[in-house]
């Protein structure tokens, strides 16, 4: 089944404890992206990648890191999480590098205390 | 001011009604326009996308872009309870690589 998977789906952590949210797609898509979704603010793009080893900042990259060493994986790293990073996170992928026909993962609910 | 504005709703209409969902934007460089549907506790799924101005129809859904007014719409005909969801508009410019800006979403409820 063609899909985007994220792990974990739910995570509660403490301020400053490094964490990684994994994202994987099995559709051989070139484009991958991370978003956070907050009430009243909608989906905001954190980082995106148009291909392996090519990443760029979205609208809200502060406090996040990404890497794209393989086409199928695009992990999101929070080196020192803070409470304002409590949010619902979505990974997405797209066949073309333009990114406008995106397939989204199921989401990761992160709480930082 | 946000680049993309969308009324959050909630919007409640009876089954069978025509629904109109709208977004306005400020960046005249936006060329690609998308509508996503998001059910509760799920990731968004693409409904339609259009390039530049004009209309595009897909079944009960019609997307409309008016670049002169910086205004896009999604119409849903013969609305069904299964259409109850949050609808997000999204857009990007041709020149800004693949940075995509989403609206905050409109919550729609179709009453049986």
PDB file of C-alpha atoms in Angstrom:
ATOM      1  CA  UNK A   1       0.000   0.000   0.000  1.00  0.00           C
ATOM      2  CA  UNK A   2       1.334   3.423  -0.993  1.00  0.00           C
ATOM      3  CA  UNK A   3       1.754   5.481   2.137  1.00  0.00           C
ATOM      4  CA  UNK A   4       3.678   7.915   4.277  1.00  0.00           C
ATOM      5  CA  UNK A   5       4.442   6.626   7.758  1.00  0.00           C
ATOM      6  CA  UNK A   6       5.512   8.573  10.811  1.00  0.00           C
ATOM      7  CA  UNK A   7       6.819   7.380  14.160  1.00  0.00           C
ATOM      8  CA  UNK A   8       6.028   7.822  16.904  1.00  0.00           C
ATOM      9  CA  UNK A   9       2.379   8.849  16.610  1.00  0.00           C
ATOM     10  CA  UNK A  10       2.303  10.286  20.117  1.00  0.00           C
ATOM     11  CA  UNK A  11       5.207  11.586  22.195  1.00  0.00           C
ATOM     12  CA  UNK A  12       5.421  13.354  25.545  1.00  0.00           C
ATOM     13  CA  UNK A  13       8.874  14.620  26.457  1.00  0.00           C
ATOM     14  CA  UNK A  14      10.625  17.176  28.640  1.00  0.00           C
ATOM     15  CA  UNK A  15      12.316  20.421  27.712  1.00  0.00           C
ATOM     16  CA  UNK A  16      15.808  19.950  26.321  1.00  0.00           C
ATOM     17  CA  UNK A  17      15.686  16.212  25.653  1.00  0.00           C
ATOM     18  CA  UNK A  18      16.676  15.596  22.038  1.00  0.00           C
ATOM     19  CA  UNK A  19      14.178  13.687  19.935  1.00  0.00           C
ATOM     20  CA  UNK A  20      13.701  12.462  16.385  1.00  0.00           C
ATOM     21  CA  UNK A  21      10.450  11.895  14.535  1.00  0.00           C
ATOM     22  CA  UNK A  22      10.890   9.553  11.615  1.00  0.00           C
ATOM     23  CA  UNK A  23       9.131   9.808   8.270  1.00  0.00           C
ATOM     24  CA  UNK A  24       9.222   7.265   5.492  1.00  0.00           C
ATOM     25  CA  UNK A  25       7.460   6.976   2.124  1.00  0.00           C
ATOM     26  CA  UNK A  26       7.275   3.966  -0.190  1.00  0.00           C
ATOM     27  CA  UNK A  27       6.220   5.796  -3.363  1.00  0.00           C
ATOM     28  CA  UNK A  28       9.665   6.790  -4.652  1.00  0.00           C
ATOM     29  CA  UNK A  29       8.708  10.443  -4.263  1.00  0.00           C
ATOM     30  CA  UNK A  30      11.322  13.147  -4.800  1.00  0.00           C
ATOM     31  CA  UNK A  31       9.760  15.829  -2.616  1.00  0.00           C
ATOM     32  CA  UNK A  32       9.276  15.549   1.134  1.00  0.00           C
ATOM     33  CA  UNK A  33       8.247  18.117   3.690  1.00  0.00           C
ATOM     34  CA  UNK A  34       7.493  18.644   7.367  1.00  0.00           C
ATOM     35  CA  UNK A  35       4.640  20.765   8.714  1.00  0.00           C
ATOM     36  CA  UNK A  36       3.324  21.693  12.098  1.00  0.00           C
ATOM     37  CA  UNK A  37      -0.355  22.337  12.688  1.00  0.00           C
ATOM     38  CA  UNK A  38      -1.557  24.605  15.473  1.00  0.00           C
ATOM     39  CA  UNK A  39      -5.111  25.857  16.209  1.00  0.00           C
ATOM     40  CA  UNK A  40      -5.839  29.088  14.372  1.00  0.00           C
ATOM     41  CA  UNK A  41      -2.518  28.976  12.521  1.00  0.00           C
ATOM     42  CA  UNK A  42      -3.153  26.104  10.159  1.00  0.00           C
ATOM     43  CA  UNK A  43      -0.351  24.138   8.564  1.00  0.00           C
ATOM     44  CA  UNK A  44       3.039  25.814   8.535  1.00  0.00           C
ATOM     45  CA  UNK A  45       5.959  24.403   6.612  1.00  0.00           C
ATOM     46  CA  UNK A  46       9.074  23.689   8.668  1.00  0.00           C
ATOM     47  CA  UNK A  47      11.507  22.238   6.116  1.00  0.00           C
ATOM     48  CA  UNK A  48      11.259  20.643   2.723  1.00  0.00           C
ATOM     49  CA  UNK A  49      13.486  18.564   0.503  1.00  0.00           C
ATOM     50  CA  UNK A  50      13.343  18.456  -3.277  1.00  0.00           C
ATOM     51  CA  UNK A  51      15.680  15.479  -3.495  1.00  0.00           C
ATOM     52  CA  UNK A  52      18.363  13.513  -1.669  1.00  0.00           C
ATOM     53  CA  UNK A  53      20.850  15.814   0.069  1.00  0.00           C
ATOM     54  CA  UNK A  54      18.780  18.888  -0.920  1.00  0.00           C
ATOM     55  CA  UNK A  55      16.864  20.579   1.894  1.00  0.00           C
ATOM     56  CA  UNK A  56      15.568  24.094   2.432  1.00  0.00           C
ATOM     57  CA  UNK A  57      13.827  26.104   5.120  1.00  0.00           C
ATOM     58  CA  UNK A  58      10.089  26.624   5.169  1.00  0.00           C
ATOM     59  CA  UNK A  59       8.313  29.285   7.158  1.00  0.00           C
ATOM     60  CA  UNK A  60       9.110  28.111  10.694  1.00  0.00           C
ATOM     61  CA  UNK A  61      12.490  26.284  10.711  1.00  0.00           C
ATOM     62  CA  UNK A  62      13.827  27.615  14.031  1.00  0.00           C
ATOM     63  CA  UNK A  63      14.524  24.855  16.534  1.00  0.00           C
ATOM     64  CA  UNK A  64      14.339  22.033  13.973  1.00  0.00           C
ATOM     65  CA  UNK A  65      16.805  20.093  11.850  1.00  0.00           C
ATOM     66  CA  UNK A  66      16.288  17.660   9.009  1.00  0.00           C
ATOM     67  CA  UNK A  67      18.382  15.425   6.816  1.00  0.00           C
ATOM     68  CA  UNK A  68      17.705  13.578   3.579  1.00  0.00           C
ATOM     69  CA  UNK A  69      20.312  10.883   3.136  1.00  0.00           C
ATOM     70  CA  UNK A  70      17.974   8.455   1.388  1.00  0.00           C
ATOM     71  CA  UNK A  71      15.072   9.153  -0.928  1.00  0.00           C
ATOM     72  CA  UNK A  72      12.497   7.391   1.243  1.00  0.00           C
ATOM     73  CA  UNK A  73      13.370   8.873   4.660  1.00  0.00           C
ATOM     74  CA  UNK A  74      13.157  12.410   5.999  1.00  0.00           C
ATOM     75  CA  UNK A  75      13.579  12.549   9.793  1.00  0.00           C
ATOM     76  CA  UNK A  76      12.740  15.654  11.834  1.00  0.00           C
ATOM     77  CA  UNK A  77      15.135  16.370  14.687  1.00  0.00           C
ATOM     78  CA  UNK A  78      14.491  18.579  17.689  1.00  0.00           C
ATOM     79  CA  UNK A  79      17.883  19.077  19.342  1.00  0.00           C
ATOM     80  CA  UNK A  80      16.539  20.883  22.424  1.00  0.00           C
ATOM     81  CA  UNK A  81      12.739  20.840  22.450  1.00  0.00           C
ATOM     82  CA  UNK A  82      10.847  23.641  24.150  1.00  0.00           C
ATOM     83  CA  UNK A  83       7.173  23.890  25.178  1.00  0.00           C
ATOM     84  CA  UNK A  84       6.397  26.153  22.188  1.00  0.00           C
ATOM     85  CA  UNK A  85       7.174  23.170  19.950  1.00  0.00           C
ATOM     86  CA  UNK A  86       4.172  21.317  21.362  1.00  0.00           C
ATOM     87  CA  UNK A  87       2.128  20.703  18.225  1.00  0.00           C
ATOM     88  CA  UNK A  88       0.758  18.232  15.708  1.00  0.00           C
ATOM     89  CA  UNK A  89       3.401  17.386  13.113  1.00  0.00           C
ATOM     90  CA  UNK A  90       2.799  16.071   9.597  1.00  0.00           C
ATOM     91  CA  UNK A  91       5.228  14.664   7.091  1.00  0.00           C
ATOM     92  CA  UNK A  92       4.272  14.789   3.411  1.00  0.00           C
ATOM     93  CA  UNK A  93       5.716  13.610   0.113  1.00  0.00           C
ATOM     94  CA  UNK A  94       5.119  14.386  -3.539  1.00  0.00           C
ATOM     95  CA  UNK A  95       6.190  12.709  -6.768  1.00  0.00           C
ATOM     96  CA  UNK A  96       7.355  15.866  -8.516  1.00  0.00           C
ATOM     97  CA  UNK A  97       9.794  18.390  -7.094  1.00  0.00           C
ATOM     98  CA  UNK A  98       7.131  21.101  -7.154  1.00  0.00           C
ATOM     99  CA  UNK A  99       5.385  19.589  -4.165  1.00  0.00           C
ATOM    100  CA  UNK A 100       1.839  20.619  -4.939  1.00  0.00           C
ATOM    101  CA  UNK A 101       0.267  17.134  -4.990  1.00  0.00           C
ATOM    102  CA  UNK A 102       1.302  16.007  -1.554  1.00  0.00           C
ATOM    103  CA  UNK A 103       0.473  12.838   0.343  1.00  0.00           C
ATOM    104  CA  UNK A 104       0.405  13.331   4.098  1.00  0.00           C
ATOM    105  CA  UNK A 105       1.299  10.975   6.902  1.00  0.00           C
ATOM    106  CA  UNK A 106      -1.033  10.326   9.851  1.00  0.00           C
ATOM    107  CA  UNK A 107       0.568  12.926  12.119  1.00  0.00           C
ATOM    108  CA  UNK A 108       2.652  12.929  15.310  1.00  0.00           C
ATOM    109  CA  UNK A 109       1.224  14.584  18.401  1.00  0.00           C
ATOM    110  CA  UNK A 110       4.169  16.032  20.379  1.00  0.00           C
ATOM    111  CA  UNK A 111       3.892  17.476  23.868  1.00  0.00           C
ATOM    112  CA  UNK A 112       6.919  19.152  25.464  1.00  0.00           C
ATOM    113  CA  UNK A 113       6.608  19.844  29.193  1.00  0.00           C
TER     114      UNK A 113
ATOM    115  CA  UNK B   1      -0.844  40.242   7.853  1.00  0.00           C
ATOM    116  CA  UNK B   2      -0.919  36.583   6.847  1.00  0.00           C
ATOM    117  CA  UNK B   3      -0.124  35.769   3.232  1.00  0.00           C
ATOM    118  CA  UNK B   4      -3.217  33.549   3.023  1.00  0.00           C
ATOM    119  CA  UNK B   5      -6.458  34.268   4.880  1.00  0.00           C
ATOM    120  CA  UNK B   6      -9.240  31.745   5.374  1.00  0.00           C
ATOM    121  CA  UNK B   7     -12.375  32.035   7.493  1.00  0.00           C
ATOM    122  CA  UNK B   8     -12.104  29.341  10.190  1.00  0.00           C
ATOM    123  CA  UNK B   9     -15.862  28.799  10.431  1.00  0.00           C
ATOM    124  CA  UNK B  10     -17.423  26.602  11.594  1.00  0.00           C
ATOM    125  CA  UNK B  11     -19.776  26.515   8.651  1.00  0.00           C
ATOM    126  CA  UNK B  12     -22.916  24.393   9.042  1.00  0.00           C
ATOM    127  CA  UNK B  13     -25.237  23.687   6.105  1.00  0.00           C
ATOM    128  CA  UNK B  14     -28.028  21.175   5.431  1.00  0.00           C
ATOM    129  CA  UNK B  15     -27.404  18.109   3.285  1.00  0.00           C
ATOM    130  CA  UNK B  16     -27.812  18.819  -0.415  1.00  0.00           C
ATOM    131  CA  UNK B  17     -26.839  22.493  -0.169  1.00  0.00           C
ATOM    132  CA  UNK B  18     -24.160  24.137  -2.288  1.00  0.00           C
ATOM    133  CA  UNK B  19     -21.148  25.050  -0.173  1.00  0.00           C
ATOM    134  CA  UNK B  20     -18.750  27.878  -0.957  1.00  0.00           C
ATOM    135  CA  UNK B  21     -15.344  27.972   0.725  1.00  0.00           C
ATOM    136  CA  UNK B  22     -12.955  30.848   0.115  1.00  0.00           C
ATOM    137  CA  UNK B  23      -9.424  32.101   0.612  1.00  0.00           C
ATOM    138  CA  UNK B  24      -7.822  35.434  -0.062  1.00  0.00           C
ATOM    139  CA  UNK B  25      -4.119  36.026  -0.508  1.00  0.00           C
ATOM    140  CA  UNK B  26      -1.733  38.926  -0.703  1.00  0.00           C
ATOM    141  CA  UNK B  27       1.199  37.586  -2.742  1.00  0.00           C
ATOM    142  CA  UNK B  28       0.559  38.243  -6.429  1.00  0.00           C
ATOM    143  CA  UNK B  29       3.350  35.781  -7.316  1.00  0.00           C
ATOM    144  CA  UNK B  30       1.226  32.774  -6.290  1.00  0.00           C
ATOM    145  CA  UNK B  31       0.537  30.647  -9.356  1.00  0.00           C
ATOM    146  CA  UNK B  32      -0.444  27.206  -8.041  1.00  0.00           C
ATOM    147  CA  UNK B  33      -3.558  26.825  -5.917  1.00  0.00           C
ATOM    148  CA  UNK B  34      -4.635  23.724  -4.031  1.00  0.00           C
ATOM    149  CA  UNK B  35      -7.487  22.547  -1.857  1.00  0.00           C
ATOM    150  CA  UNK B  36      -6.998  19.878   0.783  1.00  0.00           C
ATOM    151  CA  UNK B  37      -9.594  18.117   2.929  1.00  0.00           C
ATOM    152  CA  UNK B  38      -8.743  17.012   6.453  1.00  0.00           C
ATOM    153  CA  UNK B  39     -10.922  14.688   8.486  1.00  0.00           C
ATOM    154  CA  UNK B  40     -10.623  14.726  12.261  1.00  0.00           C
ATOM    155  CA  UNK B  41      -7.439  12.988  13.507  1.00  0.00           C
ATOM    156  CA  UNK B  42      -6.179  12.444   9.947  1.00  0.00           C
ATOM    157  CA  UNK B  43      -3.627  14.016   7.655  1.00  0.00           C
ATOM    158  CA  UNK B  44      -4.819  16.334   4.866  1.00  0.00           C
ATOM    159  CA  UNK B  45      -5.621  14.820   1.485  1.00  0.00           C
ATOM    160  CA  UNK B  46      -5.470  16.670  -1.823  1.00  0.00           C
ATOM    161  CA  UNK B  47      -8.836  17.435  -3.424  1.00  0.00           C
ATOM    162  CA  UNK B  48      -7.879  19.613  -6.358  1.00  0.00           C
ATOM    163  CA  UNK B  49      -5.180  21.876  -7.696  1.00  0.00           C
ATOM    164  CA  UNK B  50      -5.215  24.551 -10.369  1.00  0.00           C
ATOM    165  CA  UNK B  51      -2.617  26.622 -12.119  1.00  0.00           C
ATOM    166  CA  UNK B  52      -3.152  30.380 -12.557  1.00  0.00           C
ATOM    167  CA  UNK B  53      -6.710  31.630 -13.161  1.00  0.00           C
ATOM    168  CA  UNK B  54      -9.905  29.914 -14.179  1.00  0.00           C
ATOM    169  CA  UNK B  55     -12.160  27.080 -13.102  1.00  0.00           C
ATOM    170  CA  UNK B  56     -11.591  23.377 -12.656  1.00  0.00           C
ATOM    171  CA  UNK B  57     -14.309  20.817 -12.033  1.00  0.00           C
ATOM    172  CA  UNK B  58     -14.041  17.323 -10.547  1.00  0.00           C
ATOM    173  CA  UNK B  59     -17.339  15.615  -9.813  1.00  0.00           C
ATOM    174  CA  UNK B  60     -19.212  17.616  -7.188  1.00  0.00           C
ATOM    175  CA  UNK B  61     -16.221  19.913  -6.595  1.00  0.00           C
ATOM    176  CA  UNK B  62     -15.324  23.072  -8.509  1.00  0.00           C
ATOM    177  CA  UNK B  63     -12.232  25.164  -7.841  1.00  0.00           C
ATOM    178  CA  UNK B  64     -12.176  28.751  -9.000  1.00  0.00           C
ATOM    179  CA  UNK B  65      -9.266  31.218  -9.081  1.00  0.00           C
ATOM    180  CA  UNK B  66      -9.592  34.962  -9.575  1.00  0.00           C
ATOM    181  CA  UNK B  67      -6.053  36.325  -9.649  1.00  0.00           C
ATOM    182  CA  UNK B  68      -7.165  39.907 -10.245  1.00  0.00           C
ATOM    183  CA  UNK B  69      -8.975  39.846  -6.901  1.00  0.00           C
ATOM    184  CA  UNK B  70      -6.480  37.480  -5.225  1.00  0.00           C
ATOM    185  CA  UNK B  71      -9.374  35.225  -4.310  1.00  0.00           C
ATOM    186  CA  UNK B  72      -9.910  31.484  -4.656  1.00  0.00           C
ATOM    187  CA  UNK B  73     -13.015  29.410  -4.030  1.00  0.00           C
ATOM    188  CA  UNK B  74     -14.048  25.802  -3.680  1.00  0.00           C
ATOM    189  CA  UNK B  75     -17.669  24.923  -4.409  1.00  0.00           C
ATOM    190  CA  UNK B  76     -19.235  21.662  -3.274  1.00  0.00           C
ATOM    191  CA  UNK B  77     -22.511  20.712  -4.953  1.00  0.00           C
ATOM    192  CA  UNK B  78     -25.079  18.334  -3.447  1.00  0.00           C
ATOM    193  CA  UNK B  79     -23.183  18.319  -0.153  1.00  0.00           C
ATOM    194  CA  UNK B  80     -23.170  15.088   1.860  1.00  0.00           C
ATOM    195  CA  UNK B  81     -22.564  14.406   5.567  1.00  0.00           C
ATOM    196  CA  UNK B  82     -19.331  12.679   4.487  1.00  0.00           C
ATOM    197  CA  UNK B  83     -18.097  16.099   3.284  1.00  0.00           C
ATOM    198  CA  UNK B  84     -17.930  17.251   6.927  1.00  0.00           C
ATOM    199  CA  UNK B  85     -14.268  18.059   7.450  1.00  0.00           C
ATOM    200  CA  UNK B  86     -11.802  20.927   7.582  1.00  0.00           C
ATOM    201  CA  UNK B  87     -10.897  22.365   4.180  1.00  0.00           C
ATOM    202  CA  UNK B  88      -7.511  23.994   3.700  1.00  0.00           C
ATOM    203  CA  UNK B  89      -6.410  26.097   0.785  1.00  0.00           C
ATOM    204  CA  UNK B  90      -2.741  26.153  -0.148  1.00  0.00           C
ATOM    205  CA  UNK B  91      -0.685  28.011  -2.697  1.00  0.00           C
ATOM    206  CA  UNK B  92       2.805  28.554  -3.974  1.00  0.00           C
ATOM    207  CA  UNK B  93       4.559  30.777  -6.411  1.00  0.00           C
ATOM    208  CA  UNK B  94       6.369  29.577  -9.497  1.00  0.00           C
ATOM    209  CA  UNK B  95       9.667  31.143  -8.485  1.00  0.00           C
ATOM    210  CA  UNK B  96       9.972  30.217  -4.836  1.00  0.00           C
ATOM    211  CA  UNK B  97      11.025  26.606  -5.386  1.00  0.00           C
ATOM    212  CA  UNK B  98       8.629  24.485  -3.406  1.00  0.00           C
ATOM    213  CA  UNK B  99       7.693  26.595  -0.388  1.00  0.00           C
ATOM    214  CA  UNK B 100       3.960  26.134   0.098  1.00  0.00           C
ATOM    215  CA  UNK B 101       1.699  28.386   2.184  1.00  0.00           C
ATOM    216  CA  UNK B 102      -1.492  26.993   3.713  1.00  0.00           C
ATOM    217  CA  UNK B 103      -4.584  28.782   4.958  1.00  0.00           C
ATOM    218  CA  UNK B 104      -5.699  28.048   8.504  1.00  0.00           C
ATOM    219  CA  UNK B 105      -8.652  25.929   7.317  1.00  0.00           C
ATOM    220  CA  UNK B 106     -12.453  26.174   7.385  1.00  0.00           C
ATOM    221  CA  UNK B 107     -14.367  23.645   9.465  1.00  0.00           C
ATOM    222  CA  UNK B 108     -17.446  22.455   7.550  1.00  0.00           C
ATOM    223  CA  UNK B 109     -20.375  20.484   8.965  1.00  0.00           C
ATOM    224  CA  UNK B 110     -23.144  19.030   6.758  1.00  0.00           C
ATOM    225  CA  UNK B 111     -26.364  18.394   8.689  1.00  0.00           C
ATOM    226  CA  UNK B 112     -28.341  15.284   7.570  1.00  0.00           C
TER     227      UNK B 112
END
